[in-house]
Amino acid sequence: MSFYLRRVAFYLVTFWAAISLNFLLPRLLPGDPAAIMLGKLRRASGGRPLSEETVQAITSILGAGRDMSLWDQYVAYWGRLLQGDLGVSSTRYPAPVADLISAALPWTIFLVGTATVISFLLGIIVGAWVGWRRGTRLDHLVPITTVFQSIPYFWLALVLVAVFAVQLGWFPIVGGYDVFEFPAGPEWSWAFLGSAIYHAILPATTIVLSSVGGWLLGMRNMMVSTMSEDYVVTAEAKGLTSRRTLTRYAARNAAIPSLAGFGIALGFVVAGSIVMEQVFSYPGLGKLMIQAVQGLDYALMQGVFLVITLTVLVANFIMDLIYGFIDPRVRHNG
Amino acid sequence: MSRAGRANGIDRTGIPVEAGVTGIDPSRRGEPVLTARDVSIEYEVEPPVKAVRGASITLHRGELLGLAGESGCGKTTLAYGLNRLLKAPALMTGGEVVFHDASGRDIDVVGLDGEALRTFRWSKVSMVFQGSMNSLNPVMSVRKQLHDVFTTHRPGMRRAEREARSAELLSLVGVDPARLSSFPHELSGGMRQRVMIAMALALDPQVMIMDEPTTALDVVVQRGIIREIMRLRERLGFAVVFITHDLPLLIEISDRIAIMLEGRIVEQGTAEEIYRTPSHEYTKRLLSSFPSLRGDRGDFIRTGVGSGAVEGGAA
């Protein structure tokens, strides 16, 4: 149990450090992000003076506030954060950053998360199989999938769009759902879910295609080295069925290093899909981030970074717990 | 062969100083349980390595056959061949291995395939491997690894029965049954090897192949485990092929010894014959290469007979 407590404590500290860093960075930037931001907001609102509320929010998030000590700013920053107030976007004025992020996040998590999980499972299962049957024709799968991975992602995605969406017309070209059928935006209905899944198939396929090779190669090689371990020979000598030897003795042990990589990949689900969301105009977080960077929307940028940091931490935390569950050696030494 | 008839052996391990030199009475030898004839095994690499060349051994019921030889002489390869565990590039190029089951049925081991081979393994011939540190799966508890054997070979067994049998096996080899829940990294090297032996006993095999079971252990633990093996063998009556490069140890514990050199079995005989009247030049050299406790080469540690002096209990 103390293993889990130690992990929780470790992540709480990391969490605090990440948020504090997010507080410090804009204050260390040359120039005055808060002043720039306020100027942009004023322009975005058409020259009308900003409400006292907005000015306060921006200064507490991005710095400035000459009359406040750094410590007071820090306290105010935490106070805003805990209320879920991340400021107002200048590119999408007057939408609050928190609303923009919470609208974009489900799209990214749903699409990229699912694709990453599928890619991982596919790579591990096929990799285990190829490793088990090493030396047969199955080995050719390795270079084939690696080629897909080495093709630049945007190019692969564009080719797939050109072929399957534009020429064959099997899939929609852009977007996360059919905007003509659902002009009011996302809603909770089967029809909408169907539309969203239909729009997600092609982008998800590109992600899986471009990432499965790494999992497969890693798993296959671990599999080959695990299979020469004494305990696998023991399992075979024990007269276990080859299915049991494959799953319980070889594949299970071989998958452990891949799981660590999977934790990291999960953490980057939110951050790592910028190109995909750009190619498919997918309404996710990556697209939001590009908008923020292009429009120098500091508040939005900071909000997105915060979310990315948090997801990396949460994903690593979950993988840590699972890892301890799978590998008993970690539990005791951790 | 009756177990009582072998009671003599317990004393031999109990008083190891006098061990080995007691030859086994020919009338007490049982019928063969495992016969290997002209076994040849080749590693199909470039250039091909003939690891075992025309080796023939006969293992009798309840007997401990020692297989000695230097590193790389093909001992382990031969042992793997006996249980059909060879993997590419190793290939058995010739010879036959026949298992004479207690039921009277002869099993052609080389001809076994698929399911028949799987059920043959462990239930007739079990193995204890060289790497005592790695032959248990590091991420599975001892319980699961023992239960594995039963769920595969005895699908009718209930959970409670499996549990009881596993606990019984562990106590048989002198390990606390509470250790069932342990993971291999929580056990010492000696304990792991005992667990391996318990696992090898699980299905009451008629033959146990032990490939350097004590190599990685210090001499004290080694002695404890060897005694355990001898005791269990007396009690359960399985035959053992004991592979090691430690010839003095073999002379102490074996009924018969086969000496291997460059893939061939160059000499076979009772432990006493090998010890007193080695005929092959290599055996003589092997025997003379072990220094005595006093440091004179050719003087045998345990009895000193090699130099003519009788040192009885000196060790």
XYZ file of C-alpha atoms in Angstrom:
649
model
C 0.000 0.000 0.000
C 2.804 2.380 0.840
C 3.915 1.995 -2.774
C 0.709 3.633 -3.953
C 0.865 6.322 -1.277
C 4.401 7.198 -2.309
C 3.332 7.423 -5.933
C 0.387 9.677 -5.069
C 2.630 11.967 -3.037
C 5.177 12.090 -5.835
C 2.561 13.092 -8.380
C 1.032 15.728 -6.112
C 4.409 17.396 -5.822
C 4.997 17.184 -9.586
C 1.539 18.572 -10.177
C 2.204 21.533 -7.924
C 5.559 22.181 -9.584
C 4.032 22.075 -13.068
C 1.330 24.560 -12.196
C 3.745 26.888 -10.467
C 5.991 26.786 -13.511
C 2.998 27.664 -15.636
C 2.545 30.666 -13.355
C 6.165 31.759 -13.543
C 6.830 31.350 -17.276
C 4.753 34.280 -18.615
C 6.222 36.459 -15.877
C 9.720 35.584 -17.008
C 8.909 36.324 -20.638
C 10.518 39.430 -22.069
C 7.960 42.163 -22.605
C 4.671 42.158 -20.831
C 2.318 39.368 -21.942
C -0.454 40.752 -19.794
C -0.239 44.194 -21.415
C -0.093 42.657 -24.910
C -3.062 40.471 -24.040
C -5.077 43.374 -22.663
C -4.315 45.377 -25.793
C -5.462 42.502 -28.001
C -8.610 42.063 -25.966
C -9.403 45.740 -26.253
C -9.029 45.556 -30.017
C -11.068 42.346 -30.174
C -13.878 43.973 -28.241
C -13.974 46.820 -30.702
C -12.269 49.485 -28.640
C -14.721 49.358 -25.782
C -13.115 49.382 -22.315
C -12.742 45.942 -20.745
C -14.597 45.048 -17.599
C -12.669 45.261 -14.353
C -13.274 41.543 -13.961
C -11.487 40.659 -17.215
C -8.505 42.880 -16.519
C -8.078 41.303 -13.121
C -8.301 37.802 -14.564
C -5.667 38.507 -17.171
C -3.240 40.122 -14.788
C -3.542 37.357 -12.240
C -2.894 34.717 -14.896
C -0.241 36.352 -16.999
C 1.539 38.650 -14.593
C 1.984 42.399 -14.543
C -0.196 43.787 -11.773
C 2.502 46.204 -10.621
C 0.828 46.938 -7.389
C 0.863 43.276 -6.307
C 3.774 41.301 -4.886
C 4.706 38.088 -6.639
C 3.366 36.078 -3.729
C -0.030 37.823 -3.859
C -0.152 37.170 -7.580
C 0.642 33.521 -6.944
C -2.177 33.205 -4.430
C -4.599 34.971 -6.776
C -3.456 32.691 -9.600
C -4.254 29.588 -7.568
C -7.574 31.082 -6.533
C -8.582 31.659 -10.175
C -7.348 28.242 -11.184
C -9.319 26.431 -8.512
C -12.445 28.225 -9.703
C -11.721 26.974 -13.218
C -11.088 30.502 -14.451
C -8.361 30.495 -17.094
C -9.102 33.941 -18.477
C -10.666 35.113 -21.715
C -9.499 34.251 -25.195
C -8.484 37.146 -27.426
C -8.799 35.232 -30.702
C -12.289 34.046 -29.844
C -13.345 37.013 -27.748
C -15.272 36.934 -25.447
C -15.276 33.143 -24.967
C -13.626 32.048 -21.709
C -10.571 29.851 -22.215
C -12.022 27.156 -19.957
C -15.073 26.808 -22.218
C -12.977 26.588 -25.373
C -10.787 23.885 -23.877
C -13.639 21.854 -22.485
C -15.326 21.947 -25.889
C -12.181 20.826 -27.713
C -10.818 18.295 -25.232
C -13.414 15.516 -25.673
C -12.794 15.457 -29.425
C -9.084 14.972 -29.015
C -9.325 12.468 -26.199
C -11.997 10.485 -27.996
C -10.237 10.343 -31.339
C -6.543 10.298 -30.494
C -7.038 8.329 -27.292
C -8.944 5.584 -29.046
C -6.493 5.538 -31.929
C -3.517 5.316 -29.565
C -5.075 2.461 -27.608
C -5.959 0.598 -30.799
C -2.490 1.158 -32.210
C -0.872 -0.079 -28.994
C -3.046 -3.180 -28.680
C -2.630 -4.005 -32.338
C 1.142 -3.533 -32.181
C 1.481 -5.631 -29.027
C -0.726 -8.486 -30.192
C 0.669 -8.669 -33.709
C 4.198 -8.075 -32.402
C 3.849 -10.957 -29.960
C 2.590 -13.170 -32.743
C 5.343 -12.185 -35.171
C 7.972 -12.687 -32.469
C 6.550 -16.086 -31.570
C 6.732 -17.119 -35.204
C 10.037 -15.451 -35.909
C 11.843 -16.587 -39.001
C 8.608 -17.197 -40.899
C 7.037 -15.015 -43.527
C 5.267 -13.068 -40.796
C 8.555 -11.240 -40.288
C 7.780 -9.178 -43.384
C 5.139 -7.333 -41.383
C 7.878 -5.513 -39.516
C 9.400 -3.553 -42.433
C 5.962 -2.932 -43.926
C 4.638 -1.248 -40.790
C 7.908 0.576 -40.229
C 7.655 2.101 -43.683
C 4.291 3.587 -42.743
C 5.865 5.027 -39.661
C 8.772 6.563 -41.506
C 6.528 8.330 -44.006
C 5.986 11.900 -42.759
C 2.650 11.895 -41.005
C 1.123 14.888 -42.767
C 1.958 13.385 -46.136
C 0.468 9.996 -45.259
C -2.659 11.730 -43.978
C -2.981 13.870 -47.086
C -2.581 10.871 -49.387
C -5.242 8.959 -47.493
C -7.565 11.955 -47.651
C -6.918 12.348 -51.366
C -7.610 8.696 -52.078
C -10.356 7.680 -49.677
C -12.148 10.959 -49.053
C -11.730 12.968 -52.236
C -11.503 10.325 -54.988
C -13.438 7.411 -53.588
C -15.682 9.545 -51.393
C -15.889 6.873 -48.717
C -15.181 9.249 -45.867
C -15.778 12.942 -45.167
C -12.860 15.223 -45.924
C -12.825 17.502 -42.904
C -14.433 18.117 -39.559
C -15.432 16.166 -36.500
C -19.125 15.818 -37.365
C -21.591 16.798 -40.073
C -22.095 20.526 -39.523
C -25.010 20.700 -41.951
C -26.966 17.967 -40.234
C -26.198 19.335 -36.773
C -26.011 23.109 -37.238
C -26.578 23.680 -33.521
C -23.358 21.912 -32.644
C -22.704 18.738 -30.687
C -25.658 17.042 -29.041
C -26.254 13.791 -27.223
C -27.931 11.557 -29.732
C -27.150 8.330 -31.553
C -27.305 10.112 -34.879
C -24.667 12.590 -33.747
C -22.480 9.852 -32.287
C -22.719 7.970 -35.566
C -21.714 11.068 -37.481
C -18.781 11.677 -35.128
C -17.548 8.093 -35.467
C -17.923 8.255 -39.240
C -15.792 11.403 -39.295
C -13.235 9.844 -36.938
C -12.478 6.704 -38.922
C -10.075 8.201 -41.442
C -8.053 10.350 -39.003
C -7.883 7.450 -36.562
C -6.657 5.152 -39.327
C -3.855 7.542 -40.192
C -2.770 7.714 -36.568
C -2.830 3.927 -36.175
C -1.006 3.364 -39.458
C 1.726 5.793 -38.601
C 2.309 4.589 -35.050
C 1.640 0.854 -35.022
C 5.039 0.042 -36.541
C 6.936 1.233 -33.484
C 4.878 -0.861 -31.079
C 5.103 -3.873 -33.347
C 8.851 -3.652 -33.790
C 9.497 -3.105 -30.082
C 7.203 -5.913 -29.020
C 8.547 -8.323 -31.595
C 12.127 -7.766 -30.500
C 11.293 -8.028 -26.807
C 9.388 -11.186 -27.610
C 12.380 -12.751 -29.321
C 14.670 -11.983 -26.411
C 12.101 -13.082 -23.827
C 11.592 -16.371 -25.615
C 15.192 -17.324 -24.987
C 14.744 -16.746 -21.252
C 14.999 -19.835 -19.117
C 11.496 -19.508 -17.754
C 10.010 -19.790 -21.213
C 11.978 -22.985 -21.817
C 10.765 -24.147 -18.409
C 7.183 -23.412 -19.408
C 7.674 -25.448 -22.541
C 9.311 -28.308 -20.674
C 6.400 -28.198 -18.236
C 4.220 -29.286 -21.102
C 2.065 -26.170 -21.006
C 0.006 -25.519 -24.090
C 1.833 -23.240 -26.478
C -1.021 -20.770 -26.113
C -0.421 -20.506 -22.398
C 3.333 -20.300 -22.825
C 2.850 -17.555 -25.381
C 0.460 -15.446 -23.331
C 1.488 -15.986 -19.714
C 5.206 -16.493 -20.009
C 6.501 -14.866 -23.176
C 4.122 -12.086 -24.227
C 3.260 -10.915 -20.739
C 6.876 -10.398 -19.807
C 7.804 -8.980 -23.183
C 5.029 -6.367 -23.017
C 6.288 -4.782 -19.797
C 8.776 -2.371 -21.431
C 6.191 -1.409 -24.055
C 3.760 -0.493 -21.300
C 6.108 2.203 -20.061
C 6.193 3.622 -23.576
C 2.428 3.399 -23.721
C 2.155 5.572 -20.612
C 4.178 8.266 -22.305
C 2.194 7.921 -25.532
C -1.049 8.305 -23.603
C 0.289 11.448 -22.017
C 0.954 12.919 -25.425
C -2.471 12.052 -26.741
C -3.602 15.594 -26.068
C -0.490 17.314 -27.340
C 0.625 15.037 -30.119
C -2.162 15.434 -32.615
C -1.583 18.950 -33.867
C -0.766 17.910 -37.420
C -3.655 15.460 -37.652
C -6.152 18.027 -36.393
C -4.788 20.548 -38.830
C -5.011 18.182 -41.819
C -8.540 17.086 -40.972
C -9.684 20.423 -39.475
C -10.662 18.393 -36.476
C -12.175 20.514 -33.694
C -9.706 19.287 -31.065
C -7.137 20.730 -28.738
C -4.294 20.677 -31.250
C -6.186 22.978 -33.557
C -6.997 25.235 -30.620
C -3.342 25.414 -29.730
C -2.342 26.431 -33.257
C -4.970 29.162 -33.189
C -3.658 30.374 -29.868
C -0.041 30.444 -31.003
C -0.837 32.112 -34.302
C -2.970 34.763 -32.659
C -0.577 35.284 -29.711
C -3.494 34.400 -27.463
C -1.492 34.015 -24.252
C -4.381 33.072 -22.021
C -5.484 30.308 -24.361
C -1.939 29.070 -24.808
C -1.406 28.884 -21.113
C -4.679 27.049 -20.616
C -3.789 24.499 -23.294
C -0.320 23.973 -21.854
C -1.821 23.442 -18.448
C -4.186 20.795 -19.773
C -1.364 19.059 -21.632
C 0.797 19.008 -18.514
C -2.040 17.590 -16.491
C -2.842 14.837 -18.962
C 0.792 13.763 -19.177
C 0.903 13.575 -15.387
C -2.396 11.741 -15.063
C -1.493 9.259 -17.789
C 1.872 8.572 -16.199
C 0.236 8.182 -12.833
C -2.234 5.626 -14.144
C 0.508 3.721 -15.968
C 2.621 3.743 -12.820
C -0.180 2.097 -10.892
C -0.814 -0.457 -13.630
C 2.905 -1.131 -13.964
C 3.152 -1.904 -10.275
C 0.240 -4.255 -10.662
C 1.799 -6.098 -13.599
C 5.383 -6.269 -12.430
C 5.625 -7.222 -8.752
C 9.299 -6.290 -8.646
C 8.460 -2.612 -9.081
C 5.953 -2.687 -6.237
C 8.582 -3.488 -3.678
C 11.458 -1.405 -4.861
C 9.426 1.648 -5.855
C 12.537 -52.054 -7.969
C 11.398 -51.557 -4.394
C 12.042 -48.338 -2.604
C 13.128 -50.188 0.510
C 15.831 -51.845 -1.518
C 17.415 -48.482 -2.053
C 17.428 -47.413 1.543
C 21.144 -47.859 1.509
C 21.497 -44.697 -0.516
C 20.091 -42.492 2.210
C 22.962 -43.394 4.413
C 25.287 -42.628 1.584
C 24.125 -39.075 1.385
C 23.864 -38.845 5.112
C 27.494 -39.759 5.440
C 28.882 -38.277 2.282
C 32.463 -38.976 3.147
C 32.048 -42.627 2.362
C 29.768 -41.987 -0.525
C 30.213 -42.838 -4.140
C 32.612 -45.648 -3.628
C 29.733 -47.963 -2.830
C 29.070 -49.571 -6.181
C 25.566 -50.710 -6.886
C 24.732 -54.382 -6.744
C 23.928 -55.529 -10.321
C 20.984 -57.596 -9.087
C 19.337 -54.471 -7.771
C 19.351 -52.679 -11.079
C 15.906 -52.167 -12.463
C 14.772 -52.396 -16.017
C 15.586 -49.432 -18.244
C 13.273 -46.421 -18.137
C 14.907 -44.254 -20.781
C 17.096 -45.467 -23.610
C 18.901 -43.203 -26.011
C 20.691 -44.852 -28.899
C 23.155 -43.181 -31.254
C 21.755 -39.733 -30.645
C 23.372 -37.112 -32.847
C 22.557 -33.442 -32.548
C 23.839 -30.751 -34.794
C 23.675 -26.972 -34.617
C 22.900 -25.948 -38.141
C 25.060 -22.883 -38.279
C 27.875 -22.075 -40.619
C 29.973 -24.213 -40.289
C 27.716 -26.861 -38.687
C 28.575 -27.837 -35.123
C 28.163 -31.472 -34.245
C 27.317 -31.031 -30.579
C 26.384 -34.629 -29.835
C 27.801 -37.506 -31.884
C 26.268 -40.922 -31.561
C 25.662 -40.789 -27.819
C 23.962 -43.798 -26.268
C 22.836 -43.905 -22.688
C 20.512 -46.152 -20.745
C 18.821 -44.922 -17.635
C 17.428 -47.539 -15.299
C 14.452 -47.190 -13.049
C 15.282 -45.328 -9.861
C 18.888 -44.866 -10.866
C 20.982 -41.731 -10.677
C 23.012 -41.431 -13.827
C 25.702 -38.802 -13.755
C 26.666 -37.072 -16.971
C 29.985 -35.323 -16.650
C 32.166 -33.397 -19.013
C 33.729 -30.028 -19.599
C 31.822 -26.958 -20.692
C 30.688 -27.174 -24.282
C 30.963 -30.952 -24.531
C 27.258 -31.334 -25.343
C 25.838 -32.380 -21.975
C 23.011 -29.866 -21.950
C 22.304 -30.335 -25.647
C 21.939 -34.065 -25.084
C 19.637 -33.460 -22.123
C 17.453 -31.128 -24.167
C 17.411 -33.749 -26.897
C 16.123 -36.358 -24.451
C 13.112 -34.157 -23.733
C 12.735 -32.805 -27.269
C 13.395 -29.253 -26.147
C 15.877 -28.475 -28.899
C 15.132 -25.323 -30.843
C 16.469 -24.214 -34.174
C 19.275 -24.098 -35.141
C 19.759 -27.253 -33.054
C 18.492 -30.363 -34.775
C 18.539 -34.015 -33.834
C 20.034 -35.591 -36.921
C 19.894 -39.198 -35.866
C 19.309 -41.779 -33.175
C 16.342 -42.788 -31.116
C 15.072 -42.019 -27.652
C 12.643 -44.482 -26.126
C 10.829 -44.020 -22.865
C 9.772 -47.261 -21.180
C 6.669 -46.299 -19.259
C 5.836 -47.928 -15.932
C 2.689 -49.279 -17.557
C 4.863 -51.373 -19.854
C 4.218 -49.223 -22.903
C 7.222 -47.965 -24.835
C 7.068 -44.386 -26.047
C 9.143 -43.282 -28.999
C 10.099 -39.806 -27.829
C 11.569 -38.719 -31.152
C 8.324 -39.574 -32.911
C 6.149 -37.621 -30.496
C 4.423 -34.588 -31.869
C 2.090 -31.805 -30.877
C -0.349 -32.751 -28.170
C 1.276 -36.133 -27.464
C 4.632 -34.457 -26.892
C 3.079 -31.818 -24.696
C 1.386 -34.326 -22.405
C 4.540 -36.460 -22.336
C 6.643 -33.613 -21.062
C 6.726 -33.120 -17.317
C 4.324 -35.989 -16.612
C 6.935 -38.588 -17.667
C 10.149 -36.623 -17.809
C 10.568 -33.385 -15.891
C 13.540 -31.064 -15.817
C 15.406 -28.839 -13.434
C 17.415 -26.262 -15.292
C 20.850 -24.798 -15.087
C 19.902 -21.218 -14.408
C 18.318 -21.503 -11.020
C 17.885 -17.752 -11.007
C 15.902 -17.479 -14.203
C 13.886 -20.618 -14.590
C 10.961 -19.140 -12.701
C 8.884 -16.433 -14.329
C 9.725 -13.225 -12.433
C 6.254 -11.726 -12.677
C 4.206 -14.745 -11.622
C 3.774 -15.975 -8.084
C 5.067 -19.397 -7.141
C 1.471 -20.485 -6.671
C 0.478 -19.617 -10.213
C 3.497 -21.323 -11.681
C 2.789 -24.517 -9.747
C -0.921 -24.430 -10.498
C -0.086 -23.993 -14.163
C 1.194 -27.543 -14.264
C -2.005 -28.938 -12.792
C -4.457 -26.876 -14.799
C -2.719 -28.015 -17.970
C -2.013 -31.658 -17.187
C -4.815 -32.398 -14.732
C -7.738 -30.292 -15.925
C -10.131 -32.194 -13.656
C -8.362 -31.083 -10.508
C -10.269 -28.690 -8.304
C -8.737 -25.496 -7.018
C -8.563 -26.722 -3.436
C -6.819 -29.894 -4.580
C -4.292 -27.938 -6.579
C -3.642 -25.721 -3.612
C -3.200 -28.683 -1.260
C -0.888 -30.467 -3.676
C 1.214 -27.339 -4.219
C 1.605 -26.849 -0.482
C 2.499 -30.510 -0.106
C 5.145 -30.237 -2.818
C 6.754 -27.221 -1.211
C 6.958 -28.886 2.175
C 8.392 -31.925 0.446
C 11.403 -29.894 -0.649
C 11.683 -28.054 2.641
C 10.111 -24.739 1.681
C 7.440 -23.143 3.838
C 4.086 -23.492 1.999
C 3.403 -19.845 2.908
C 5.927 -19.096 0.162
C 3.309 -20.001 -2.427
C 2.296 -16.356 -2.574
C 5.863 -15.173 -3.051
C 7.356 -13.983 -6.278
C 10.677 -15.426 -7.411
C 12.623 -12.269 -6.587
C 11.582 -12.654 -2.976
C 13.263 -16.052 -2.707
C 16.923 -16.892 -2.304
C 18.717 -18.822 -5.013
C 18.547 -22.035 -3.024
C 14.858 -21.615 -2.382
C 14.176 -20.957 -6.033
C 15.933 -24.139 -6.978
C 13.941 -26.025 -4.335
C 10.753 -24.585 -5.777
C 11.904 -25.755 -9.202
C 12.466 -29.234 -7.827
C 9.026 -29.166 -6.194
C 7.580 -28.205 -9.539
C 9.479 -31.001 -11.250
C 7.927 -33.454 -8.776
C 4.408 -32.200 -9.362
C 3.225 -34.948 -11.673
C 5.220 -37.826 -10.167
C 7.515 -38.197 -13.172
C 9.521 -41.349 -13.681
C 12.569 -39.458 -14.866
C 13.977 -36.132 -13.795
C 16.699 -34.484 -15.819
C 18.758 -32.123 -13.705
C 21.004 -29.831 -15.663
C 23.606 -28.443 -13.272
C 20.940 -27.812 -10.648
C 23.380 -26.463 -8.096
C 25.917 -24.646 -10.213
C 24.970 -21.130 -9.172
C 24.776 -21.924 -5.478
C 27.400 -21.931 -2.766
C 28.621 -25.261 -1.494
C 26.554 -25.297 1.675
C 23.261 -24.707 -0.108
C 24.466 -27.073 -2.802
C 24.905 -29.843 -0.290
C 21.455 -29.197 1.197
C 19.831 -29.446 -2.194
C 21.761 -32.542 -3.252
C 20.675 -34.248 -0.055
C 17.118 -33.231 -0.700
C 17.289 -34.704 -4.190
C 18.747 -37.957 -2.886
C 16.125 -38.203 -0.147
C 13.261 -37.545 -2.554
C 14.643 -40.034 -5.016
C 14.707 -42.731 -2.364
C 11.216 -41.876 -1.338
C 9.576 -41.417 -4.710
C 11.698 -43.732 -6.817
C 12.227 -41.560 -9.891
C 15.362 -41.911 -11.963
C 17.682 -38.939 -12.365
C 20.013 -37.817 -15.102
C 22.337 -35.500 -13.235
C 24.430 -33.241 -15.420
C 27.405 -31.438 -14.004
C 31.064 -30.768 -14.574
C 31.753 -31.582 -10.944
C 33.059 -35.136 -11.214
C 33.880 -35.608 -7.530
C 30.269 -34.697 -6.703
C 29.012 -37.232 -9.222
C 31.236 -39.961 -7.848
C 29.709 -39.244 -4.492
C 26.065 -39.393 -5.506
C 25.707 -41.369 -8.734
C 24.951 -45.002 -9.377
C 26.485 -44.819 -12.808
C 28.469 -42.158 -14.594
C 28.880 -41.324 -18.240
C 31.802 -39.149 -19.271
C 31.282 -36.918 -22.256
C 33.929 -35.381 -24.449
C 33.374 -33.429 -27.653
C 29.864 -34.775 -28.111
C 30.769 -38.404 -27.539
C 30.266 -40.542 -24.486
C 33.777 -41.792 -24.002
C 33.277 -43.879 -20.928
C 30.358 -45.301 -18.976
C 30.387 -47.281 -15.775
C 29.399 -47.454 -12.161
C 30.657 -44.654 -9.997
C 33.163 -47.017 -8.477
C 34.503 -48.201 -11.798
C 34.937 -44.662 -12.995
C 36.640 -43.709 -9.807
C 38.882 -46.703 -9.299
C 39.583 -47.979 -12.770
C 39.049 -45.222 -15.290
C 39.914 -46.601 -18.715
C 39.751 -43.539 -20.921
C 42.631 -41.130 -20.885
C 40.263 -38.152 -20.540
C 38.566 -39.624 -17.478
C 41.926 -40.108 -15.848
C 42.848 -36.542 -16.572
C 39.538 -35.313 -15.250
C 40.009 -37.240 -12.037
C 43.523 -36.022 -11.558
C 42.573 -32.422 -12.140
C 40.847 -32.007 -8.796
C 43.220 -31.008 -6.069
C 42.838 -32.391 -2.584
C 42.190 -30.206 0.395
C 45.874 -30.360 1.119
C 46.663 -29.002 -2.272
C 48.377 -31.991 -3.881
C 47.046 -32.482 -7.329
C 45.636 -35.928 -7.979
C 44.861 -36.362 -4.332
C 41.169 -36.793 -3.938
C 39.431 -34.342 -1.645
C 37.067 -36.812 -0.153
C 39.053 -39.939 0.435
C 42.495 -39.295 -0.838
C 42.519 -42.743 -2.420
C 43.952 -41.234 -5.581
C 47.404 -40.996 -4.034
C 47.087 -44.238 -2.190
C 46.636 -42.644 1.206
C 43.379 -43.352 3.026
C 42.090 -40.253 4.692
C 38.640 -41.509 5.576
C 36.887 -38.663 7.339
C 39.324 -35.929 6.495
C 36.762 -33.937 4.554
